[in-house]
């Protein structure tokens, strides 16, 4: 679904040239849930912006569903197929009413009005925001705004959702709402999800985790395998979820618990056989 | 410099159909040298409360008393209060504007009449306190990383030499390393310079690490107020309010349900580890 081959990206030129991504090779399958973590400046957002052609490779190729992002005739179709949700919900709201906001994307694609009228309520239902059609976006909570932003993407009937730190500005309840929505879309509709986050506990349910560092993919694997590398992650300036760290600490003090524990329930089960 | 809120009520747009009661009869006393956390769902009144602490908002009813001065009294200098109570809002780096880091940090003290000989000293000290290397002083703040920009903004408030530091979501949007750096330096301000800390956050791990007392707000009222460890031990009540608890507390609560008699009032991974190890040693497994 997403394929990067030898992808490099640099900003500026001469002395000011910054290598943001270097030689990325990456494949994301249809229906996969991939989480991307890494310190600030490691290239996560730059990579994400290549996935819907907001940025183009300096070298190498990025293909979305077989479409080369450098071919400008593919642009509209790529942005329909791969929708993007950003960090700050307030910067993404364009209309004065929720339903107009959700309709904005499909209107720009030239979808007929009748069809939009069908899609908008369906999209709002998918994110559990049915009934809010005539509400003003600025009166919603952060979690609700992000779900409206996701609905706006769903109304374009995409196959990939890319989320660039969508929960960074939300309270714990808002974070849970957004994550539950995204996980449901992945599980029940087979939506391909690329989720960028600094919250390590949001990564544990992904199919695969990519750890980025200095413009490259430094580590890749199932969440269990990645979080077992406690020391390496710390060297990158990353954390592991507190539970994984606690399990690691207990193990190094001779308590027999597995080395791939990531959730509260797993640790409790391991300690209470 | 104790801060006291007596029965503080704040209504936005009073006497209109859009009136919203953001604070409803809040009583709170913050003593010198405390490290206080404030949590609560979005819209619970946290930010409104914070803006009362240095007179940015005035109570609709009730009194705010800082260092013995009622902020509503004509004789009270809000300028003087704002020098003592420094407030750092969310994403403070958005408020940077000067050409160099040093000029940006100097802006506050220059405006309050600090002489130029002392300014240089204050800027240096403030940069050291947040761990910014001196060679960044002449750089443009806009060339720095997000974590560094945030530290410049915090240094700008520290250059005013506040006795109370109020931080609204100090780590939002930072990566784990940037977050660790900032929290470490804020912690030092508290332990080494005796600055009173008031931290508003959605990040329960940060609250557990930084605070000793915790206030939980909901619907414009203080619902819980106690030691951070005791408040987090009320896992079910916090979950009902849409709040989280640190993961280590959830592990302890899970172990309790399975018959282990472990303490719930742990705040860090190290404390949880020690408690579990000593419990295993005592052989108190219920299973």
Coordinates of C-alpha atoms in Angstrom, one line a residue:
Chain A
X1 CA 0.0 0.0 0.0
X2 CA 2.9 2.3 0.9
X3 CA 6.3 1.7 -0.6
X4 CA 9.5 3.8 -0.1
X5 CA 12.6 2.8 -2.0
X6 CA 15.9 4.5 -1.3
X7 CA 14.0 7.6 -0.2
X8 CA 16.1 10.6 0.9
X9 CA 15.0 14.1 1.6
X10 CA 17.0 17.2 2.3
X11 CA 16.1 20.7 3.2
X12 CA 18.1 23.7 2.0
X13 CA 21.4 23.6 0.1
X14 CA 25.1 24.2 0.4
X15 CA 26.2 24.8 4.0
X16 CA 22.6 24.9 5.2
X17 CA 21.7 21.5 3.8
X18 CA 20.0 19.3 6.3
X19 CA 19.6 15.6 5.6
X20 CA 16.1 14.9 7.0
X21 CA 15.7 11.4 5.6
X22 CA 18.4 9.2 4.2
X23 CA 17.9 6.0 2.2
X24 CA 14.6 4.9 3.7
X25 CA 13.3 1.5 2.5
X26 CA 9.8 0.7 3.8
X27 CA 6.7 -1.2 2.8
X28 CA 3.4 -1.0 4.6
X29 CA 0.9 -3.6 3.6
X30 CA -2.9 -3.0 3.2
X31 CA -4.7 -3.2 6.6
X32 CA -1.5 -2.9 8.6
X33 CA -1.3 -0.7 11.7
X34 CA 2.2 0.8 11.8
X35 CA 3.4 3.0 14.6
X36 CA 6.4 5.4 14.2
X37 CA 8.3 6.7 17.2
X38 CA 11.6 8.6 17.5
X39 CA 13.0 11.7 19.0
X40 CA 12.2 15.2 17.6
X41 CA 14.1 15.9 14.5
X42 CA 14.5 12.2 13.6
X43 CA 12.4 12.5 10.4
X44 CA 9.1 11.1 11.5
X45 CA 6.9 14.0 10.3
X46 CA 9.0 14.4 7.1
X47 CA 8.4 10.7 6.3
X48 CA 4.7 11.1 7.0
X49 CA 4.4 14.1 4.7
X50 CA 5.9 12.0 1.9
X51 CA 3.0 9.6 2.3
X52 CA 0.5 12.0 0.9
X53 CA 2.8 14.0 -1.3
X54 CA 3.0 17.1 0.9
X55 CA 6.7 16.5 0.4
X56 CA 8.4 14.9 -2.5
X57 CA 11.6 12.8 -2.3
X58 CA 15.0 14.5 -3.1
X59 CA 16.2 11.0 -4.2
X60 CA 14.4 7.7 -4.4
X61 CA 10.8 6.8 -4.8
X62 CA 7.6 6.9 -2.7
X63 CA 4.6 5.0 -4.1
X64 CA 1.1 5.1 -2.6
X65 CA -1.0 2.2 -4.0
X66 CA 1.5 2.0 -6.9
X67 CA 1.2 5.7 -7.7
X68 CA 4.5 7.6 -7.8
X69 CA 4.2 10.8 -5.7
X70 CA 6.5 12.7 -8.1
X71 CA 4.0 12.4 -10.9
X72 CA 1.7 15.4 -10.4
X73 CA -1.2 13.8 -12.3
X74 CA -1.4 11.4 -9.3
X75 CA -1.7 14.2 -6.7
X76 CA -5.5 14.3 -6.2
X77 CA -5.9 10.5 -6.1
X78 CA -3.0 10.1 -3.6
X79 CA -4.5 12.7 -1.3
X80 CA -7.8 11.0 -1.5
X81 CA -6.4 7.5 -0.8
X82 CA -4.1 8.7 2.0
X83 CA -5.6 11.2 4.5
X84 CA -3.6 13.0 7.1
X85 CA -4.6 14.1 10.7
X86 CA -2.3 16.7 12.3
X87 CA -1.4 17.5 15.9
X88 CA -3.4 20.7 16.5
X89 CA -7.1 20.2 16.0
X90 CA -7.8 23.9 16.0
X91 CA -5.7 24.3 12.9
X92 CA -7.6 21.8 10.9
X93 CA -11.2 23.1 11.3
X94 CA -12.2 25.1 8.3
X95 CA -16.0 25.5 8.7
X96 CA -18.4 26.9 11.2
X97 CA -20.5 23.8 11.5
X98 CA -19.3 20.2 11.9
X99 CA -21.1 18.8 8.9
X100 CA -19.7 21.5 6.6
X101 CA -16.3 20.7 7.9
X102 CA -16.6 17.0 7.1
X103 CA -18.0 17.9 3.7
X104 CA -15.1 20.1 2.8
X105 CA -12.8 17.3 1.6
X106 CA -15.3 15.5 -0.7
X107 CA -16.6 18.9 -2.0
X108 CA -13.0 19.6 -3.2
X109 CA -12.9 16.3 -4.9
X110 CA -16.0 17.3 -6.9
X111 CA -18.2 14.6 -5.4
X112 CA -21.9 15.2 -6.2
X113 CA -24.0 16.9 -3.4
X114 CA -26.4 13.9 -3.0
X115 CA -23.4 11.6 -2.4
X116 CA -21.9 14.0 0.1
X117 CA -25.1 14.1 2.0
X118 CA -24.9 10.3 2.3
X119 CA -21.2 10.3 3.2
X120 CA -21.2 12.9 6.0
X121 CA -23.5 11.3 8.5
X122 CA -21.9 7.9 7.8
X123 CA -18.4 9.3 8.5
X124 CA -19.7 11.0 11.7
X125 CA -21.2 7.7 12.8
X126 CA -17.9 5.9 12.3
X127 CA -16.2 8.2 14.7
X128 CA -19.1 8.2 17.2
X129 CA -20.0 11.9 16.5
X130 CA -23.4 11.4 15.0
X131 CA -25.8 14.0 16.3
X132 CA -23.1 16.8 16.3
X133 CA -23.8 17.7 12.6
X134 CA -24.9 21.3 13.4
X135 CA -22.6 21.9 16.3
X136 CA -19.8 24.6 16.1
X137 CA -16.4 22.9 15.9
X138 CA -14.8 25.4 18.3
X139 CA -17.2 24.3 21.1
X140 CA -16.1 20.7 20.9
X141 CA -13.5 19.1 23.1
X142 CA -10.0 18.3 21.7
X143 CA -10.9 14.6 21.4
X144 CA -14.1 15.4 19.6
X145 CA -12.3 17.9 17.2
X146 CA -9.8 15.2 16.3
X147 CA -12.6 12.7 15.6
X148 CA -14.3 15.3 13.4
X149 CA -11.0 15.7 11.5
X150 CA -10.9 11.9 11.1
X151 CA -14.5 12.0 9.8
X152 CA -13.5 14.6 7.3
X153 CA -10.9 12.2 5.9
X154 CA -13.3 9.2 6.0
X155 CA -15.8 11.2 3.9
X156 CA -13.2 11.0 1.1
X157 CA -13.2 7.2 1.4
X158 CA -9.5 6.8 1.8
X159 CA -7.6 3.5 2.3
X160 CA -4.8 4.9 4.5
X161 CA -5.0 7.2 7.5
X162 CA -1.8 8.9 8.6
X163 CA -1.8 10.5 12.0
X164 CA 1.0 12.9 13.0
X165 CA 0.9 13.1 16.8
X166 CA -2.9 13.4 16.9
X167 CA -3.1 13.1 20.7
X168 CA -0.3 15.4 21.8
X169 CA -2.7 18.2 22.8
X170 CA -5.5 16.0 24.3
X171 CA -6.5 15.1 27.9
X172 CA -6.5 11.4 28.8
X173 CA -10.1 10.9 27.9
X174 CA -9.6 12.6 24.6
X175 CA -6.5 10.4 23.9
X176 CA -8.5 7.3 24.6
X177 CA -11.4 8.4 22.3
X178 CA -9.1 9.1 19.4
X179 CA -7.1 5.9 19.8
X180 CA -10.2 3.7 20.1
X181 CA -11.6 5.3 16.9
X182 CA -8.4 4.6 14.9
X183 CA -8.1 1.1 16.2
X184 CA -11.7 0.4 15.3
X185 CA -11.3 1.7 11.8
X186 CA -8.2 -0.5 11.4
X187 CA -9.8 -3.6 12.8
X188 CA -13.3 -3.4 11.4
X189 CA -12.7 -1.7 8.1
X190 CA -9.2 -2.9 7.3
X191 CA -8.0 0.7 7.1
X192 CA -4.2 1.0 6.8
X193 CA -3.0 3.2 9.7
X194 CA 0.3 5.0 10.1
X195 CA 0.4 6.5 13.6
X196 CA 3.2 8.8 14.8
X197 CA 3.4 9.4 18.5
X198 CA 5.6 10.3 21.5
X199 CA 3.4 8.3 23.8
X200 CA 4.9 4.8 24.1
X201 CA 1.7 3.3 25.6
X202 CA -0.1 4.2 22.3
X203 CA 2.2 1.9 20.4
X204 CA 1.6 -1.4 22.1
X205 CA -1.4 -2.4 20.0
X206 CA 0.3 -1.7 16.6
X207 CA 1.2 -4.6 14.3
X208 CA 4.6 -3.1 13.8
X209 CA 6.7 -0.3 15.3
X210 CA 9.4 1.7 13.4
X211 CA 11.9 3.6 15.5
X212 CA 13.4 6.5 13.7
X213 CA 16.7 8.1 14.5
X214 CA 18.7 10.7 12.6
X215 CA 16.7 10.3 9.4
X216 CA 16.8 6.5 9.2
X217 CA 14.9 3.6 10.5
X218 CA 17.0 2.5 13.5
X219 CA 14.8 -0.4 14.7
X220 CA 11.8 -2.2 13.5
X221 CA 9.6 -5.0 14.7
X222 CA 6.6 -6.1 16.8
X223 CA 6.0 -3.8 19.7
X224 CA 7.1 -6.6 22.2
X225 CA 10.4 -7.0 20.5
X226 CA 11.1 -3.3 20.2
X227 CA 10.3 -2.5 23.8
X228 CA 12.4 -5.4 25.0
X229 CA 15.4 -3.3 23.9
X230 CA 15.1 -1.0 26.8
X231 CA 18.7 0.2 26.8
X232 CA 18.8 0.9 23.1
X233 CA 15.6 3.0 23.2
X234 CA 17.0 5.0 26.1
X235 CA 20.2 5.7 24.1
X236 CA 17.9 7.2 21.4
X237 CA 16.4 9.4 24.0
X238 CA 13.1 7.4 24.0
X239 CA 11.2 5.9 26.8
X240 CA 9.6 2.5 27.1
X241 CA 6.1 2.3 28.6
X242 CA 6.4 2.4 32.5
X243 CA 5.1 -1.1 32.7
X244 CA 7.8 -2.5 30.4
X245 CA 10.4 -0.7 32.4
X246 CA 9.0 -2.1 35.7
X247 CA 9.0 -5.6 34.2
X248 CA 12.6 -5.1 33.1
X249 CA 13.6 -3.8 36.6
X250 CA 11.9 -6.8 38.3
X251 CA 13.6 -9.2 35.9
X252 CA 17.0 -7.7 36.7
X253 CA 16.3 -8.3 40.4
X254 CA 15.7 -12.0 39.8
X255 CA 11.9 -12.0 39.4
X256 CA 10.8 -14.5 36.7
X257 CA 8.6 -12.5 34.3
X258 CA 8.8 -12.6 30.5
X259 CA 10.9 -10.1 28.7
X260 CA 8.1 -9.0 26.4
X261 CA 5.6 -7.5 28.8
X262 CA 4.0 -4.3 27.7
X263 CA 0.6 -3.8 29.4
X264 CA -0.6 -3.6 33.0
X265 CA -2.7 -6.8 32.6
X266 CA 0.2 -8.8 31.3
X267 CA 2.4 -7.8 34.2
X268 CA -0.3 -8.5 36.8
X269 CA -0.9 -11.9 35.1
X270 CA 2.8 -12.7 35.1
X271 CA 3.1 -11.9 38.8
X272 CA 0.0 -13.9 39.7
X273 CA 0.3 -17.2 38.0
Chain B
X1 CA 4.5 34.0 49.5
X2 CA 1.5 31.8 50.1
X3 CA -1.3 32.0 47.6
X4 CA -4.9 31.8 48.9
X5 CA -8.1 31.4 47.0
X6 CA -11.2 32.1 49.1
X7 CA -14.5 30.9 47.7
X8 CA -13.5 32.0 44.2
X9 CA -16.2 31.9 41.5
X10 CA -15.5 32.9 37.9
X11 CA -18.3 33.4 35.3
X12 CA -17.4 34.1 31.7
X13 CA -19.8 36.5 30.0
X14 CA -21.9 37.0 33.1
X15 CA -25.5 38.3 32.7
X16 CA -25.7 37.1 29.1
X17 CA -27.4 33.9 27.7
X18 CA -23.8 32.6 27.1
X19 CA -22.8 32.8 30.7
X20 CA -20.5 29.9 31.7
X21 CA -19.5 29.2 35.3
X22 CA -15.8 28.2 35.0
X23 CA -15.0 28.2 38.7
X24 CA -17.6 27.6 41.4
X25 CA -16.5 28.4 45.0
X26 CA -12.9 27.3 44.9
X27 CA -10.9 27.3 48.2
X28 CA -7.2 26.5 48.0
X29 CA -4.1 27.5 49.9
X30 CA -0.7 27.0 48.4
X31 CA 2.2 27.3 50.9
X32 CA 5.8 28.4 50.2
X33 CA 7.9 25.7 48.7
X34 CA 5.1 23.3 47.7
X35 CA 5.1 21.2 44.5
X36 CA 1.5 21.2 43.5
X37 CA -0.1 19.4 40.6
X38 CA -3.5 20.3 39.1
X39 CA -5.3 17.7 36.9
X40 CA -8.8 17.5 35.5
X41 CA -10.7 17.0 32.2
X42 CA -10.7 19.6 29.5
X43 CA -13.1 22.4 30.6
X44 CA -12.8 21.6 34.3
X45 CA -11.5 25.1 35.1
X46 CA -7.8 24.4 35.4
X47 CA -6.6 27.2 33.1
X48 CA -9.2 29.6 34.5
X49 CA -7.8 28.9 38.0
X50 CA -4.2 29.4 36.9
X51 CA -5.0 32.8 35.4
X52 CA -6.3 33.9 38.8
X53 CA -3.0 33.2 40.5
X54 CA -1.3 36.4 39.2
X55 CA -4.4 38.5 38.5
X56 CA -4.8 37.9 34.8
X57 CA -8.4 37.1 35.6
X58 CA -10.4 38.6 38.4
X59 CA -12.9 36.5 40.4
X60 CA -16.6 37.2 39.8
X61 CA -17.0 36.4 43.5
X62 CA -14.5 35.6 46.3
X63 CA -10.9 36.7 46.9
X64 CA -7.4 35.9 45.7
X65 CA -4.7 36.8 48.3
X66 CA -1.1 36.6 47.3
X67 CA 1.5 37.2 50.0
X68 CA -1.1 38.8 52.1
X69 CA -2.4 41.2 49.4
X70 CA -5.9 40.9 48.1
X71 CA -5.5 41.2 44.3
X72 CA -8.7 43.2 44.0
X73 CA -7.5 46.0 46.4
X74 CA -6.6 49.2 44.7
X75 CA -3.3 49.4 46.6
X76 CA -2.1 46.0 45.3
X77 CA 0.5 46.3 42.5
X78 CA -0.3 43.6 40.0
X79 CA 3.0 44.3 38.4
X80 CA 4.8 43.4 41.6
X81 CA 2.7 40.2 41.9
X82 CA 3.4 39.2 38.3
X83 CA 7.1 39.5 39.0
X84 CA 6.8 37.1 41.9
X85 CA 4.3 34.6 40.3
X86 CA 5.6 33.6 36.9
X87 CA 3.1 31.9 34.6
X88 CA 4.2 29.8 31.7
X89 CA 1.4 29.0 29.4
X90 CA 1.0 26.1 27.0
X91 CA 3.4 26.1 24.0
X92 CA 5.2 29.2 25.3
X93 CA 7.7 29.0 22.4
X94 CA 4.9 30.5 20.2
X95 CA 5.5 33.7 22.1
X96 CA 9.2 34.1 21.3
X97 CA 9.8 37.1 19.1
X98 CA 13.2 38.6 19.6
X99 CA 16.2 38.3 17.2
X100 CA 18.4 36.5 19.7
X101 CA 17.9 34.2 22.6
X102 CA 19.5 36.6 25.0
X103 CA 17.3 39.5 23.9
X104 CA 14.2 37.4 24.3
X105 CA 15.1 36.3 27.8
X106 CA 16.0 39.9 28.7
X107 CA 12.7 41.4 27.5
X108 CA 10.7 40.8 30.8
X109 CA 13.3 42.2 33.3
X110 CA 14.1 45.2 30.9
X111 CA 10.4 46.1 31.1
X112 CA 10.4 46.0 34.8
X113 CA 13.3 48.4 35.1
X114 CA 16.1 46.1 35.9
X115 CA 19.4 47.9 35.0
X116 CA 21.4 46.7 32.1
X117 CA 24.4 45.7 34.2
X118 CA 22.2 43.2 36.0
X119 CA 20.3 42.0 33.0
X120 CA 23.3 40.2 31.5
X121 CA 23.8 38.3 34.7
X122 CA 20.1 37.4 34.9
X123 CA 20.1 36.1 31.4
X124 CA 23.2 34.0 32.0
X125 CA 21.7 32.6 35.2
X126 CA 18.3 31.9 33.6
X127 CA 20.0 30.1 30.7
X128 CA 22.1 28.0 33.1
X129 CA 19.0 27.1 35.1
X130 CA 17.2 25.6 32.1
X131 CA 20.4 24.0 30.8
X132 CA 20.8 26.1 27.7
X133 CA 24.5 26.3 26.7
X134 CA 25.9 29.9 26.8
X135 CA 26.9 29.8 23.1
X136 CA 23.2 29.8 22.1
X137 CA 22.8 33.4 23.5
X138 CA 23.4 35.1 20.2
X139 CA 21.5 32.6 18.1
X140 CA 18.0 33.3 16.7
X141 CA 15.5 31.4 18.9
X142 CA 13.8 30.2 15.7
X143 CA 16.8 28.1 14.7
X144 CA 16.5 26.0 17.9
X145 CA 14.8 22.6 18.4
X146 CA 11.3 22.6 20.0
X147 CA 12.6 21.6 23.4
X148 CA 15.3 24.3 23.3
X149 CA 12.7 27.0 22.2
X150 CA 10.5 26.0 25.1
X151 CA 13.5 26.3 27.5
X152 CA 14.2 29.9 26.2
X153 CA 10.6 30.8 26.9
X154 CA 10.9 29.4 30.5
X155 CA 14.2 31.2 31.0
X156 CA 12.4 34.4 30.0
X157 CA 10.1 33.9 33.0
X158 CA 12.9 32.8 35.3
X159 CA 14.9 36.0 34.5
X160 CA 12.1 37.8 36.4
X161 CA 13.3 35.8 39.5
X162 CA 9.8 34.6 40.4
X163 CA 9.2 32.8 43.7
X164 CA 6.3 30.9 42.3
X165 CA 6.3 29.2 38.9
X166 CA 3.1 28.1 37.3
X167 CA 3.5 25.8 34.4
X168 CA 0.5 24.8 32.1
X169 CA 1.4 21.6 30.2
X170 CA 5.2 22.1 30.3
X171 CA 6.0 19.0 28.3
X172 CA 3.2 18.8 25.7
X173 CA 4.5 17.9 22.3
X174 CA 8.1 17.3 23.4
X175 CA 9.9 14.0 22.8
X176 CA 10.9 11.9 25.8
X177 CA 14.4 13.4 25.9
X178 CA 13.2 17.0 25.7
X179 CA 10.6 16.1 28.3
X180 CA 13.2 14.6 30.7
X181 CA 15.5 17.6 30.3
X182 CA 12.8 20.2 31.0
X183 CA 11.4 18.3 34.0
X184 CA 14.9 17.8 35.5
X185 CA 15.6 21.6 35.3
X186 CA 12.2 22.5 36.7
X187 CA 12.8 20.0 39.6
X188 CA 16.2 21.7 40.3
X189 CA 14.5 25.1 40.5
X190 CA 12.3 23.6 43.2
X191 CA 14.9 21.7 45.2
X192 CA 17.9 24.0 44.8
X193 CA 16.3 27.4 44.6
X194 CA 13.2 26.8 46.7
X195 CA 10.8 27.9 43.9
X196 CA 7.1 27.0 44.5
X197 CA 5.9 24.8 41.6
X198 CA 2.3 24.7 40.4
X199 CA 2.0 22.3 37.4
X200 CA -1.1 21.7 35.3
X201 CA -0.9 18.6 33.1
X202 CA -2.7 15.8 31.4
X203 CA 0.4 13.7 31.7
X204 CA 0.0 11.6 34.8
X205 CA 3.5 10.3 34.7
X206 CA 4.9 13.9 34.8
X207 CA 2.6 14.7 37.7
X208 CA 3.7 11.6 39.6
X209 CA 7.3 12.5 39.1
X210 CA 7.1 16.2 39.9
X211 CA 4.5 16.9 42.6
X212 CA 3.9 16.0 46.2
X213 CA 0.4 17.4 46.4
X214 CA -2.4 17.0 43.8
X215 CA -5.6 18.8 43.2
X216 CA -8.3 17.3 40.9
X217 CA -10.8 19.6 39.3
X218 CA -14.1 18.8 37.7
X219 CA -16.9 21.1 36.7
X220 CA -15.2 24.2 38.1
X221 CA -14.8 22.7 41.6
X222 CA -11.9 21.0 43.5
X223 CA -13.0 17.4 43.8
X224 CA -10.0 15.9 45.4
X225 CA -7.0 17.5 47.2
X226 CA -4.3 15.4 49.0
X227 CA -0.8 14.0 48.6
X228 CA -0.1 12.9 45.0
X229 CA 0.3 9.3 46.0
X230 CA -3.0 9.2 47.9
X231 CA -4.9 10.8 45.1
X232 CA -3.5 8.5 42.5
X233 CA -4.4 5.5 44.7
X234 CA -8.1 6.4 44.0
X235 CA -7.8 4.7 40.6
X236 CA -11.5 4.0 40.1
X237 CA -12.7 7.4 41.0
X238 CA -10.1 9.0 38.7
X239 CA -11.1 6.7 35.8
X240 CA -14.7 7.6 36.2
X241 CA -13.7 11.3 35.8
X242 CA -12.0 10.5 32.6
X243 CA -8.6 10.9 34.2
X244 CA -5.8 8.3 34.1
X245 CA -3.4 7.1 36.8
X246 CA 0.2 6.4 36.3
X247 CA 0.8 2.9 34.9
X248 CA 2.7 1.8 38.0
X249 CA -0.3 2.6 40.2
X250 CA -2.5 0.5 37.9
X251 CA -0.2 -2.4 38.2
X252 CA -0.4 -2.1 42.0
X253 CA -4.2 -1.9 41.9
X254 CA -4.3 -5.1 39.7
X255 CA -2.1 -6.9 42.1
X256 CA -4.3 -5.9 45.0
X257 CA -7.3 -7.3 43.2
X258 CA -5.5 -10.6 43.0
X259 CA -4.8 -10.7 46.7
X260 CA -1.4 -9.2 47.0
X261 CA -1.3 -6.7 49.8
X262 CA 0.9 -4.1 48.1
X263 CA 0.6 -0.4 48.7
X264 CA -1.2 1.7 46.1
X265 CA 0.6 5.0 47.0
X266 CA 3.7 4.5 44.8
X267 CA 4.7 7.2 42.3
X268 CA 7.7 5.9 40.4
X269 CA 8.9 2.7 38.7
X270 CA 11.6 2.4 41.4
X271 CA 9.1 2.6 44.2
X272 CA 6.8 0.1 42.5
X273 CA 9.8 -2.3 42.0
X274 CA 10.8 -2.1 45.7
X275 CA 7.3 -2.6 46.9
X276 CA 6.7 -5.7 44.7
X277 CA 10.1 -7.1 45.6
X278 CA 9.5 -6.7 49.4
X279 CA 6.0 -8.1 49.0
X280 CA 7.4 -11.2 47.2
X281 CA 10.0 -11.6 49.9
X282 CA 7.3 -11.4 52.6
X283 CA 5.6 -14.2 50.7
X284 CA 2.3 -12.4 50.8
X285 CA 1.0 -13.6 47.5
X286 CA -2.6 -14.5 47.9
X287 CA -2.7 -16.9 45.0

